[in-house]
PDB file of C-alpha atoms in Angstrom:
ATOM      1  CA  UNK A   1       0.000   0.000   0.000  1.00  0.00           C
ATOM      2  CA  UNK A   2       2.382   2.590   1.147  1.00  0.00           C
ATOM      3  CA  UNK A   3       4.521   1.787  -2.285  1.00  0.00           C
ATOM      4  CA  UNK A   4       1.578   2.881  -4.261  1.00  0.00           C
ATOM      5  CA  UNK A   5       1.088   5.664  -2.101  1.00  0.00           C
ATOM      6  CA  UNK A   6       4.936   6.839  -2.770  1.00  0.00           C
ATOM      7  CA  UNK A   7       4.089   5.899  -6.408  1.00  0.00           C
ATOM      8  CA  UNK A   8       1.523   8.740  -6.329  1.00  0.00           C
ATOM      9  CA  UNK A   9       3.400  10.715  -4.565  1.00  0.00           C
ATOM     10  CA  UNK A  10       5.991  10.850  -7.154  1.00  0.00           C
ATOM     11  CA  UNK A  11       3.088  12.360  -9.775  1.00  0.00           C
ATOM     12  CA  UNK A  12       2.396  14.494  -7.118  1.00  0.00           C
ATOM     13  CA  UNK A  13       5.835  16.143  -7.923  1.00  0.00           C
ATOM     14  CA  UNK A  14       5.833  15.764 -11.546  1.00  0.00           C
ATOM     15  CA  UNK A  15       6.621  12.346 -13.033  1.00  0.00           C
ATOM     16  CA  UNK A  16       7.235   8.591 -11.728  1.00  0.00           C
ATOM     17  CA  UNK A  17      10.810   9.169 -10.644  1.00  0.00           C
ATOM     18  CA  UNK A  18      12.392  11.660  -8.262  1.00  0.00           C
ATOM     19  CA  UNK A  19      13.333  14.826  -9.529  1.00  0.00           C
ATOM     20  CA  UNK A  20      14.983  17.730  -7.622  1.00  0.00           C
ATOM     21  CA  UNK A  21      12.940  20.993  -6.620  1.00  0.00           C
ATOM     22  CA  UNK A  22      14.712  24.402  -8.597  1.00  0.00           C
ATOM     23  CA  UNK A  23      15.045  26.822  -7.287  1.00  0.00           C
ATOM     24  CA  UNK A  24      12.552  30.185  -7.745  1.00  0.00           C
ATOM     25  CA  UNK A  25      14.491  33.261  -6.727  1.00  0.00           C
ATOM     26  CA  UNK A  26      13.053  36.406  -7.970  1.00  0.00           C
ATOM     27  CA  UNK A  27      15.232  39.589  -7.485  1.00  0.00           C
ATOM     28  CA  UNK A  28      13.353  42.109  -5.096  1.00  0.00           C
ATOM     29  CA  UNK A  29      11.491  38.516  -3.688  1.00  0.00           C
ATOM     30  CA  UNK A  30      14.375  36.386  -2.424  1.00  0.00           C
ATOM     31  CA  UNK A  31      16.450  38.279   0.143  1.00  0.00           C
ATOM     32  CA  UNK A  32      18.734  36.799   2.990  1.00  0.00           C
ATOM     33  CA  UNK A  33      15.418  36.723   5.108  1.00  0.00           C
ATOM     34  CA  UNK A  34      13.310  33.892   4.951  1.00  0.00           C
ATOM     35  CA  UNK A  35      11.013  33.809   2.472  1.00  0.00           C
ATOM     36  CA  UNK A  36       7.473  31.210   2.519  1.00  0.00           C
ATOM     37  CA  UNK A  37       3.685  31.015   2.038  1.00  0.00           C
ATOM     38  CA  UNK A  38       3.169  32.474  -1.137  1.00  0.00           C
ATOM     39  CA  UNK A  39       0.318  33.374  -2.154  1.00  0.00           C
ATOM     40  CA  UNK A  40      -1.059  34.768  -5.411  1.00  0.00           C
ATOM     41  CA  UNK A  41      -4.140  37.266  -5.818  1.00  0.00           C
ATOM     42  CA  UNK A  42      -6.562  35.744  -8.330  1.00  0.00           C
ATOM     43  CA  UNK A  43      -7.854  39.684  -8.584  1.00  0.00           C
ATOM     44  CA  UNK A  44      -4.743  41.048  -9.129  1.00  0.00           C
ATOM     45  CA  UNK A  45      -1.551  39.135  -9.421  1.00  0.00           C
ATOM     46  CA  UNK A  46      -0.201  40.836  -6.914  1.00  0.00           C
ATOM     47  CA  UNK A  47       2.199  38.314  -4.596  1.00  0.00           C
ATOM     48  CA  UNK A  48       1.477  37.465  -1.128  1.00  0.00           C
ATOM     49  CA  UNK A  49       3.861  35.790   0.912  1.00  0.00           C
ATOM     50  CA  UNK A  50       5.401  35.911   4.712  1.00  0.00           C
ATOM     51  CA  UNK A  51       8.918  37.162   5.160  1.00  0.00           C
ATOM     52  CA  UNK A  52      10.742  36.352   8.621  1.00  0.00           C
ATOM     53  CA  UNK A  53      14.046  36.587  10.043  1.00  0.00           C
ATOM     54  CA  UNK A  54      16.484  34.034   9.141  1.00  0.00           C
ATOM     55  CA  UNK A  55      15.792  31.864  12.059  1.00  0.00           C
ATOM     56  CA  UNK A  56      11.936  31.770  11.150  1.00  0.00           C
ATOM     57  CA  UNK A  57      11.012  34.170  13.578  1.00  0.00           C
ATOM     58  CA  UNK A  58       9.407  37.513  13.174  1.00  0.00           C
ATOM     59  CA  UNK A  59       7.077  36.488  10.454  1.00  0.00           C
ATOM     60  CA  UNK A  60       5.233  39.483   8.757  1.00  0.00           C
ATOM     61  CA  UNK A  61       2.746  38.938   5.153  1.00  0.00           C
ATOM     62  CA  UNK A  62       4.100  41.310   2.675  1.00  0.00           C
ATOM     63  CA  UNK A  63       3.226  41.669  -0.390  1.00  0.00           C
ATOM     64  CA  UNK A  64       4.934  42.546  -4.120  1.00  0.00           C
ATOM     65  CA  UNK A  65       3.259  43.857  -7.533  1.00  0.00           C
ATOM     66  CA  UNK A  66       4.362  42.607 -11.244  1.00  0.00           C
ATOM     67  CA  UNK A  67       5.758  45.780 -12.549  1.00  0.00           C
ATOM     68  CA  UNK A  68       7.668  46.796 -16.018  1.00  0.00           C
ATOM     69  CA  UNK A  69      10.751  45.173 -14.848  1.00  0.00           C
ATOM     70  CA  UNK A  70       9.783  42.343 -12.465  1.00  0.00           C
ATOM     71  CA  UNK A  71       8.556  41.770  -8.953  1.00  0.00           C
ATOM     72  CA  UNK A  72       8.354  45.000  -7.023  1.00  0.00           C
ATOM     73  CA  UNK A  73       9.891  45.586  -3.961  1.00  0.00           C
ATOM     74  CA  UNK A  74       7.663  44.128  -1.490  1.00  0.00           C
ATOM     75  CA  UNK A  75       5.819  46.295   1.633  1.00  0.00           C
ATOM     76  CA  UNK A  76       3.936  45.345   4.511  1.00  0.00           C
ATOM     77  CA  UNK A  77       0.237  43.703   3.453  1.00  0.00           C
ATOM     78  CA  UNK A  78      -2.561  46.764   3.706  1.00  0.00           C
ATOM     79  CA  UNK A  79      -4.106  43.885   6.513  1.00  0.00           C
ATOM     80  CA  UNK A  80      -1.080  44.273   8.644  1.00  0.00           C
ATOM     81  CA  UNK A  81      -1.549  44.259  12.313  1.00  0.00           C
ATOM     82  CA  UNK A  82       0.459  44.370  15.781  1.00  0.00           C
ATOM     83  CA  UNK A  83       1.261  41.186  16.174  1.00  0.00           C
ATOM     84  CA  UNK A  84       3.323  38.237  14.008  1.00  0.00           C
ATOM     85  CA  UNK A  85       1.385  36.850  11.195  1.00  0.00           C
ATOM     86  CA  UNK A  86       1.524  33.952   8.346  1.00  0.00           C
ATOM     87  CA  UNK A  87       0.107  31.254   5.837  1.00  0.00           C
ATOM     88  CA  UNK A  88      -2.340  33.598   3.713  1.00  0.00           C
ATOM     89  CA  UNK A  89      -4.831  31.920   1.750  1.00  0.00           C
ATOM     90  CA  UNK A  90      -7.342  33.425  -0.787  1.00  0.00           C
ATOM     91  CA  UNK A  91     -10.352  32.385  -0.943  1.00  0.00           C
ATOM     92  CA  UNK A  92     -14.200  33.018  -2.692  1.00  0.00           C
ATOM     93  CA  UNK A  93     -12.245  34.169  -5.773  1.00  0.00           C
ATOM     94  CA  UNK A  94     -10.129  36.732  -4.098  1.00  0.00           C
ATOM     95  CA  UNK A  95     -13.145  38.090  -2.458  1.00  0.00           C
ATOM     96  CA  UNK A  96     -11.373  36.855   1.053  1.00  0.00           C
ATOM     97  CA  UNK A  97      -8.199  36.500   2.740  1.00  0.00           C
ATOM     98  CA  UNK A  98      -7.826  33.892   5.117  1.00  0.00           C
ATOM     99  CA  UNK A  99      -4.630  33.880   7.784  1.00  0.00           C
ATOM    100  CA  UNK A 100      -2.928  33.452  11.419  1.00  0.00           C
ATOM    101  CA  UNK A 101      -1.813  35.989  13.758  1.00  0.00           C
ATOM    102  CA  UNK A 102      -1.202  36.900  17.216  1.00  0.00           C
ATOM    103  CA  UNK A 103      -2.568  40.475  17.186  1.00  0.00           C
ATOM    104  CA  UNK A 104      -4.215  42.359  19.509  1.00  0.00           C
ATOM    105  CA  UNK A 105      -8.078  41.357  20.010  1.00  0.00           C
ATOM    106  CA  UNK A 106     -10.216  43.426  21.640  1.00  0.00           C
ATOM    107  CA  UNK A 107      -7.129  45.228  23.168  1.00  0.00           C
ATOM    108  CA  UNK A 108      -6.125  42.054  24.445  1.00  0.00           C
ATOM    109  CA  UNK A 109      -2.366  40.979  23.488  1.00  0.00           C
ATOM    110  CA  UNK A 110      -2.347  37.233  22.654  1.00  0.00           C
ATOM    111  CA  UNK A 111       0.367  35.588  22.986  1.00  0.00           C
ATOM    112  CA  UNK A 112      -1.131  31.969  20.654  1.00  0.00           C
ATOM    113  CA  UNK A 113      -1.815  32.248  16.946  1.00  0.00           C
ATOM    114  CA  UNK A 114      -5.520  32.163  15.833  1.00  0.00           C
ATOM    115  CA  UNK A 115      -7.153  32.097  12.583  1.00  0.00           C
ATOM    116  CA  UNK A 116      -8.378  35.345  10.468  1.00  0.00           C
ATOM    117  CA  UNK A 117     -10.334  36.311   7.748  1.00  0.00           C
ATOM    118  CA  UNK A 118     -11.156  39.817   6.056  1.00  0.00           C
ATOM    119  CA  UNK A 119     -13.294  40.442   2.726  1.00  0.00           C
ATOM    120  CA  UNK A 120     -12.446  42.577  -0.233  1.00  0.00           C
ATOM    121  CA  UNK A 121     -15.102  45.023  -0.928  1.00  0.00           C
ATOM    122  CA  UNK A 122     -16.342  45.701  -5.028  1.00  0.00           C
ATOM    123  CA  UNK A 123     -13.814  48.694  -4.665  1.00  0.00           C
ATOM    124  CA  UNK A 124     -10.949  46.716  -4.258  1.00  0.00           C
ATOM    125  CA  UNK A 125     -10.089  47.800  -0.591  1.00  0.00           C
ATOM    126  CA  UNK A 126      -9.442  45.483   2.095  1.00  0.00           C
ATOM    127  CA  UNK A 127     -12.048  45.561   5.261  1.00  0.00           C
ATOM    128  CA  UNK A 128     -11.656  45.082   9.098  1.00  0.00           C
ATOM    129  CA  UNK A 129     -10.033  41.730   9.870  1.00  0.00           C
ATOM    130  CA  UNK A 130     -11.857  39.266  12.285  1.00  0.00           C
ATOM    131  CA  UNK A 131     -10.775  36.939  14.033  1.00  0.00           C
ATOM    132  CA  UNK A 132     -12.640  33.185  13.555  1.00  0.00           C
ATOM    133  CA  UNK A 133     -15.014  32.225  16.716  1.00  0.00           C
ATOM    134  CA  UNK A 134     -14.285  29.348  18.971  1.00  0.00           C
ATOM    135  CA  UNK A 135     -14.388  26.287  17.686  1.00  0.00           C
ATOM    136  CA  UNK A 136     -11.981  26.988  14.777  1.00  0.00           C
ATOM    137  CA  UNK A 137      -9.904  28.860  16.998  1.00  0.00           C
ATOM    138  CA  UNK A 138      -8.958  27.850  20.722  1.00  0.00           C
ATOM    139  CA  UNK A 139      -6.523  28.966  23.852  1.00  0.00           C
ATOM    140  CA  UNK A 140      -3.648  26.995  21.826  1.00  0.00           C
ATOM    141  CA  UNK A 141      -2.122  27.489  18.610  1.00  0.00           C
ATOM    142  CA  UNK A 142      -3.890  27.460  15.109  1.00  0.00           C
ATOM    143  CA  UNK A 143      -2.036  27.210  12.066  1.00  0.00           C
ATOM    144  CA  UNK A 144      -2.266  27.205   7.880  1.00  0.00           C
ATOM    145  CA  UNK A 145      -5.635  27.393   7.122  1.00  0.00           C
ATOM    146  CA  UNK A 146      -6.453  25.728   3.937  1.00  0.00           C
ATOM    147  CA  UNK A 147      -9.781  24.862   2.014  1.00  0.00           C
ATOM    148  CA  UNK A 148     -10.670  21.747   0.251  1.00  0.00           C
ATOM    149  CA  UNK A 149     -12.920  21.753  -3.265  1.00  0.00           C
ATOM    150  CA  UNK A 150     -15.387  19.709  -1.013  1.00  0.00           C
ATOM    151  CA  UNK A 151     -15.905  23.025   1.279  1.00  0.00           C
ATOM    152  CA  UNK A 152     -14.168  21.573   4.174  1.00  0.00           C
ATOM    153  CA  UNK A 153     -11.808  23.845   6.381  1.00  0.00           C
ATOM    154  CA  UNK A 154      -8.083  22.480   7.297  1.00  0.00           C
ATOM    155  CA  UNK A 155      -5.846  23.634   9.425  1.00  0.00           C
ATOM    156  CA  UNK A 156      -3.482  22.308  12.516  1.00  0.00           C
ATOM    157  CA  UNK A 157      -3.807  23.050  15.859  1.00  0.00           C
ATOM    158  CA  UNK A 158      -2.329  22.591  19.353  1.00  0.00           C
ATOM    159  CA  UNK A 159      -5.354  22.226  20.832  1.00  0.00           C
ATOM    160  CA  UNK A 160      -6.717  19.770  23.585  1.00  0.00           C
ATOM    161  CA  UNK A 161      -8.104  15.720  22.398  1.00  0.00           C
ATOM    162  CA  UNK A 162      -5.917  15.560  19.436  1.00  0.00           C
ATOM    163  CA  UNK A 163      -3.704  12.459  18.787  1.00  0.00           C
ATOM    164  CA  UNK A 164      -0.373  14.430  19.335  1.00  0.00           C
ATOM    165  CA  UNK A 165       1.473  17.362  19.847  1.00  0.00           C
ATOM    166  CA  UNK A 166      -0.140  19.571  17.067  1.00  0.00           C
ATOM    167  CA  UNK A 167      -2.362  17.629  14.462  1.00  0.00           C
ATOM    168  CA  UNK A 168      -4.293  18.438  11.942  1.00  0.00           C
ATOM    169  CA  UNK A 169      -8.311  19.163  11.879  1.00  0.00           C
ATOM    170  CA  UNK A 170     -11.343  20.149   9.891  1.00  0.00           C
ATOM    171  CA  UNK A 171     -14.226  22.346  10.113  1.00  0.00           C
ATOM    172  CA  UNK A 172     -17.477  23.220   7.876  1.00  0.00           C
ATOM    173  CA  UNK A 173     -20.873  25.348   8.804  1.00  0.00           C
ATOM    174  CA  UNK A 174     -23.507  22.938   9.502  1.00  0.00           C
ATOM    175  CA  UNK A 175     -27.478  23.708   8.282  1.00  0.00           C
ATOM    176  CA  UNK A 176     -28.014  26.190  10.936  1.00  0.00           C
ATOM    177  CA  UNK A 177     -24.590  28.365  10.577  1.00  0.00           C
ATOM    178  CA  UNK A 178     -22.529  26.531  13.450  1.00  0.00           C
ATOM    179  CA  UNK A 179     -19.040  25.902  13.089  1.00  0.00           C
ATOM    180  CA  UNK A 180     -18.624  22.165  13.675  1.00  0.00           C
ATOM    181  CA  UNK A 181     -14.754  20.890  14.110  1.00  0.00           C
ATOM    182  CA  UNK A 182     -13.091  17.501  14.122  1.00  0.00           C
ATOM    183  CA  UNK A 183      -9.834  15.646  14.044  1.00  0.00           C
ATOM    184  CA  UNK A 184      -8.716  14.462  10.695  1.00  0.00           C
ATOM    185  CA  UNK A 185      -7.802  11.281  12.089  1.00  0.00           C
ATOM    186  CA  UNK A 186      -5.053   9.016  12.625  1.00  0.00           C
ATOM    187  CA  UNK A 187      -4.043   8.489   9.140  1.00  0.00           C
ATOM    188  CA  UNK A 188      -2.364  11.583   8.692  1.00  0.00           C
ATOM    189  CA  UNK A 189      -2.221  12.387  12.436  1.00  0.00           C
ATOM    190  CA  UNK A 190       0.543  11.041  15.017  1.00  0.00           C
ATOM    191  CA  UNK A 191       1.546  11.029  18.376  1.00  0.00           C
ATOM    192  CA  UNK A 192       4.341  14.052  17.177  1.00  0.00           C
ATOM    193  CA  UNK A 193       3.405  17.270  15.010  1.00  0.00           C
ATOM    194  CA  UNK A 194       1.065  17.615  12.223  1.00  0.00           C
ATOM    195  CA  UNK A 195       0.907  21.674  11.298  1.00  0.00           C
ATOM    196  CA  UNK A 196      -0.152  21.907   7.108  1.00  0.00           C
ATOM    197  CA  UNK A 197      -2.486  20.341   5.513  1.00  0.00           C
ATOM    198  CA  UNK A 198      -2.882  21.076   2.092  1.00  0.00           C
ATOM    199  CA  UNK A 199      -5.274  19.593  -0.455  1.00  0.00           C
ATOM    200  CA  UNK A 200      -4.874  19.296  -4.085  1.00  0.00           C
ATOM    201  CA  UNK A 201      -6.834  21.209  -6.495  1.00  0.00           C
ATOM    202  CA  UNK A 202      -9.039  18.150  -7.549  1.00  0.00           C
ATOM    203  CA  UNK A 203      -9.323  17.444  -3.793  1.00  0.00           C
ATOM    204  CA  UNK A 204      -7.549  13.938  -4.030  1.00  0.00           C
ATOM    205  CA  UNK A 205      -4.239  14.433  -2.454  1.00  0.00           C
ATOM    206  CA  UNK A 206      -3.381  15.933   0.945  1.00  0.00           C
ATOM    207  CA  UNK A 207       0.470  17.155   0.831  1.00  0.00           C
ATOM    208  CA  UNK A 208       0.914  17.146   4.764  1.00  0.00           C
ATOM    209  CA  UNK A 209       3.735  19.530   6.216  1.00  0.00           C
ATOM    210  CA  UNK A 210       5.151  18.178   9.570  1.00  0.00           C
ATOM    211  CA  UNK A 211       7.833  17.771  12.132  1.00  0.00           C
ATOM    212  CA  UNK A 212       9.420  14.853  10.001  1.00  0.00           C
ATOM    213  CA  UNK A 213       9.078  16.577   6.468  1.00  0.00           C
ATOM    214  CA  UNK A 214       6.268  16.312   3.939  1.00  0.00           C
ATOM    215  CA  UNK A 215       3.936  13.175   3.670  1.00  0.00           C
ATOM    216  CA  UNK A 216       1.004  12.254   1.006  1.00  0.00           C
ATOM    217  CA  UNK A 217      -2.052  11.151   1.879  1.00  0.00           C
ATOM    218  CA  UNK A 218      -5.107  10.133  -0.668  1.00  0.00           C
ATOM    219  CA  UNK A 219      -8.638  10.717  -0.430  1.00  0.00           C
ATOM    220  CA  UNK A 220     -10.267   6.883  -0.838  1.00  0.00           C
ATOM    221  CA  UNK A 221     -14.531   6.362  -0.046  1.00  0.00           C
ATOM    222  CA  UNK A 222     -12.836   5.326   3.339  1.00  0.00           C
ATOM    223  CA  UNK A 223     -11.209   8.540   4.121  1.00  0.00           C
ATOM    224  CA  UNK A 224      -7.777   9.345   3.985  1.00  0.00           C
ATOM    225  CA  UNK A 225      -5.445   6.759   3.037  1.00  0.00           C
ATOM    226  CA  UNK A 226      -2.509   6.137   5.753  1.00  0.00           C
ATOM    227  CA  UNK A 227       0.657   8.608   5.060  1.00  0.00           C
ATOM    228  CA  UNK A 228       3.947   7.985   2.575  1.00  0.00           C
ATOM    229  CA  UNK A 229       6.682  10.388   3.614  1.00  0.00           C
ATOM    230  CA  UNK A 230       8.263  12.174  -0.123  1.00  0.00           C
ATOM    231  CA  UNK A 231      11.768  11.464  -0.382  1.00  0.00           C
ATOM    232  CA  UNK A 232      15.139  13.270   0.010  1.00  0.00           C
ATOM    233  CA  UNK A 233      14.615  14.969  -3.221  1.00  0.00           C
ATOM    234  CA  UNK A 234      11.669  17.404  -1.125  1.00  0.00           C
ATOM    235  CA  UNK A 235      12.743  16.775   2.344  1.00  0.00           C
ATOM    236  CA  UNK A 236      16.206  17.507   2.307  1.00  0.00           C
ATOM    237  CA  UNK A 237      16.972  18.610   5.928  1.00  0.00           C
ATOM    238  CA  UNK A 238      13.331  19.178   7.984  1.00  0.00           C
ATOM    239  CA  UNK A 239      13.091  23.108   6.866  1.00  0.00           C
ATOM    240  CA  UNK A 240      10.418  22.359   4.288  1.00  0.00           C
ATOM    241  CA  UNK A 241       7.801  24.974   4.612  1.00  0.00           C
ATOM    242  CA  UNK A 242       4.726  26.814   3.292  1.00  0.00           C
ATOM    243  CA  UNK A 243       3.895  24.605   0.000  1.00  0.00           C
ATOM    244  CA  UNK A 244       1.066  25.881  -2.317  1.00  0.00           C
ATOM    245  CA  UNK A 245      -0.582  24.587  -5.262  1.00  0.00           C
ATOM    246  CA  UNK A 246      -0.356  25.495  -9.008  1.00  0.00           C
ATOM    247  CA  UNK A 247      -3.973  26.037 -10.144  1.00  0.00           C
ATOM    248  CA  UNK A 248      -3.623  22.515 -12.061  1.00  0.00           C
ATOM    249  CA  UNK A 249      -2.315  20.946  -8.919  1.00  0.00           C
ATOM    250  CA  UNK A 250       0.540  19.469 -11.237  1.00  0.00           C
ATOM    251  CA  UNK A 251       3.478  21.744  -9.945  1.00  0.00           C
ATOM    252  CA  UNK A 252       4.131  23.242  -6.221  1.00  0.00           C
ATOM    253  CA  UNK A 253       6.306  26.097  -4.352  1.00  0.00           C
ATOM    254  CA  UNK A 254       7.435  25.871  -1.308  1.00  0.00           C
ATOM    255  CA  UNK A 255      10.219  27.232   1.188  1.00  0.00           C
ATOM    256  CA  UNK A 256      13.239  25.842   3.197  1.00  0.00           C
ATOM    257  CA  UNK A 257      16.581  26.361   4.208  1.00  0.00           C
ATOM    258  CA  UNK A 258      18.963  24.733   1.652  1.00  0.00           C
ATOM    259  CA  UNK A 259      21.534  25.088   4.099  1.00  0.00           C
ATOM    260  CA  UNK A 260      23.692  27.245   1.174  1.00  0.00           C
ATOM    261  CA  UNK A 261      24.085  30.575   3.448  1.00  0.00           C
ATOM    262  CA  UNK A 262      21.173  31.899   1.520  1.00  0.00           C
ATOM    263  CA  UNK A 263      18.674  31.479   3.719  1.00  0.00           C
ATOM    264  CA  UNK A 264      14.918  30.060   3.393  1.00  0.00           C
ATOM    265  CA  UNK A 265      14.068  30.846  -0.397  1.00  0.00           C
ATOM    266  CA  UNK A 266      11.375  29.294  -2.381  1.00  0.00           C
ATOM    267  CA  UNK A 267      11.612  26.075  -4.541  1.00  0.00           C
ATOM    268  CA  UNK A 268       9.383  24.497  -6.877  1.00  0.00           C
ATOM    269  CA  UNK A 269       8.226  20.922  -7.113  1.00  0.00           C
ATOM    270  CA  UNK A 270       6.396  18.717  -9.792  1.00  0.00           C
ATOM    271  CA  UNK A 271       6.087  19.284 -13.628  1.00  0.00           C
ATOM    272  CA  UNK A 272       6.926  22.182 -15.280  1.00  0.00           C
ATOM    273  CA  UNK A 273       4.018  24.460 -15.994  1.00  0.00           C
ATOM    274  CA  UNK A 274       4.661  27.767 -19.123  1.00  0.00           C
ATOM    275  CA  UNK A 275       2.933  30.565 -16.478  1.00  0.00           C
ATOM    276  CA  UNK A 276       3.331  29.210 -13.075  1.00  0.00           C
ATOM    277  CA  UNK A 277       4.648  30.742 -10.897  1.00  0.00           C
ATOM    278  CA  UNK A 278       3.322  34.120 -13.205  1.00  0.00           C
ATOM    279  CA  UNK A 279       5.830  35.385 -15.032  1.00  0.00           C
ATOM    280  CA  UNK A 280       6.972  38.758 -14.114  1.00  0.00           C
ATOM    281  CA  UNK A 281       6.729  40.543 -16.039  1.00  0.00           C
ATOM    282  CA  UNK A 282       4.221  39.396 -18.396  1.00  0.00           C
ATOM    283  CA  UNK A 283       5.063  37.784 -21.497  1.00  0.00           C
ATOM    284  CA  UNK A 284       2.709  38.966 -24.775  1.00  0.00           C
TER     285      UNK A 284
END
């Protein structure tokens, strides 16, 4: 079983055999910070990703537009707030912005990461960001919110009656509103830390960031299927960070610390795809 899994795994990244992540280095982009979670606006094109110090600390959503010459230099994201924040995720067609943060609520420094959302009004302008009710978020840590084509609501958490450490969870509105939560289960969870759950486009493949490296899991009638770790060619020292999809699902970025004295800078996984990432700037 877990040979076919790898199998799949290995289409997951572009072909039936290993092949090495490039690297995707944009001037203005790639810095000697650390650079993850990118994000692209499907309103805009503008970039969206979370810069942090070079010991992944300090992270802060920034964001760069596709000028004449390239990538701009990138500024602080118009939802910036006072605290440290990550993973953003568009969603409704760029009509929202889901992400995690520590900011103030209320007045209230917290000192655990929670889950956010603001909406884009028909002018273009960002709103008021709020912060997700209880039970989405919790006194522990949330983390990399992601949606599945099926509606469903992943993300990891800290929180109390999981199977670990941090593992990984669900969440959809039921008939009446209500936010109801549960654990993804023991095929992708462990007793050790589960924190990104990422689903595939088609919603068939979970690519599963964690303590140990990335893992595959596959959506079967029974659930998800039980975890295949990717090999060294993705997890090349425990680093590996941040991974979004290509609209196709057939080619991925992600971040980690090569180990080269550059820094965490952004690689990208699976089969080559003519516009993805966008070219900057725009070919006619």
């Amino acid at each position: 079983m877990k040979t076919a899994l790898v199998a799949s795994a290995m289409v997951l990244i572009g072909g039936t055999a290993p092949s090495a992540p490039i690297a995707w280095q944009p001037p203005r982009v790639s810095s000697d910070q650390f650079e993850a979670y990118a994000a692209f606006d499907p309103m805009n094109g503008d970039l969206w990703f979370v810069r942090s110090k070079p010991d992944f600390t300090g992270w802060r959503i920034k964001v760069s537009r596709c000028g004449r010459d390239g990538w701009q230099e990138p500024v602080d994201a118009p939802i910036a707030g006072d605290g440290v924040e990550a993973d953003p995720i568009f969603a409704d067609h760029g009509r929202s912005l889901w992400f995690i943060s520590n900011r103030s609520t209320d007045g209230i420094k917290r000192s655990d990461m929670d889950i956010w959302r603001v909406s884009r009004g028909r002018d273009g302008k960002w709103g008021t960001p709020e912060r997700l009710p209880a039970p989405i978020n919790s006194t522990a840590q949330e983390w990399f919110p992601r949606f599945a084509p099926d509606g469903w609501l992943y993300f990891g958490s800290a929180r109390h009656g999981g199977l670990g450490k941090t593992d990984i969870w669900r969440a959809r509105r039921d008939r009446g509103g209500k936010w109801i939560v549960e654990n993804a289960g023991p095929a992708v969870n462990s007793a050790s830390d589960e924190y990104e759950p990422l689903i595939s486009p088609d919603g068939k493949t979970m690519l599963l960031g964690t303590g140990d490296g990335y893992y595959v899991s596959k959506w079967t009638p029974r659930g998800w299927s039980a975890r295949a770790k990717l090999g060294a060619e993705i997890n090349l020292n425990g680093s590996e960070t941040g991974a979004t999809y290509s609209p196709t699902g057939k080619s991925w970025l992600f971040a980690r610390d090569a180990k080269d004295g550059k820094s965490g800078e952004f690689f990208l996984a699976g089969k080559r795809e003519a516009n993805w990432p966008p070219t900057c700037p725009t070919r006619n």
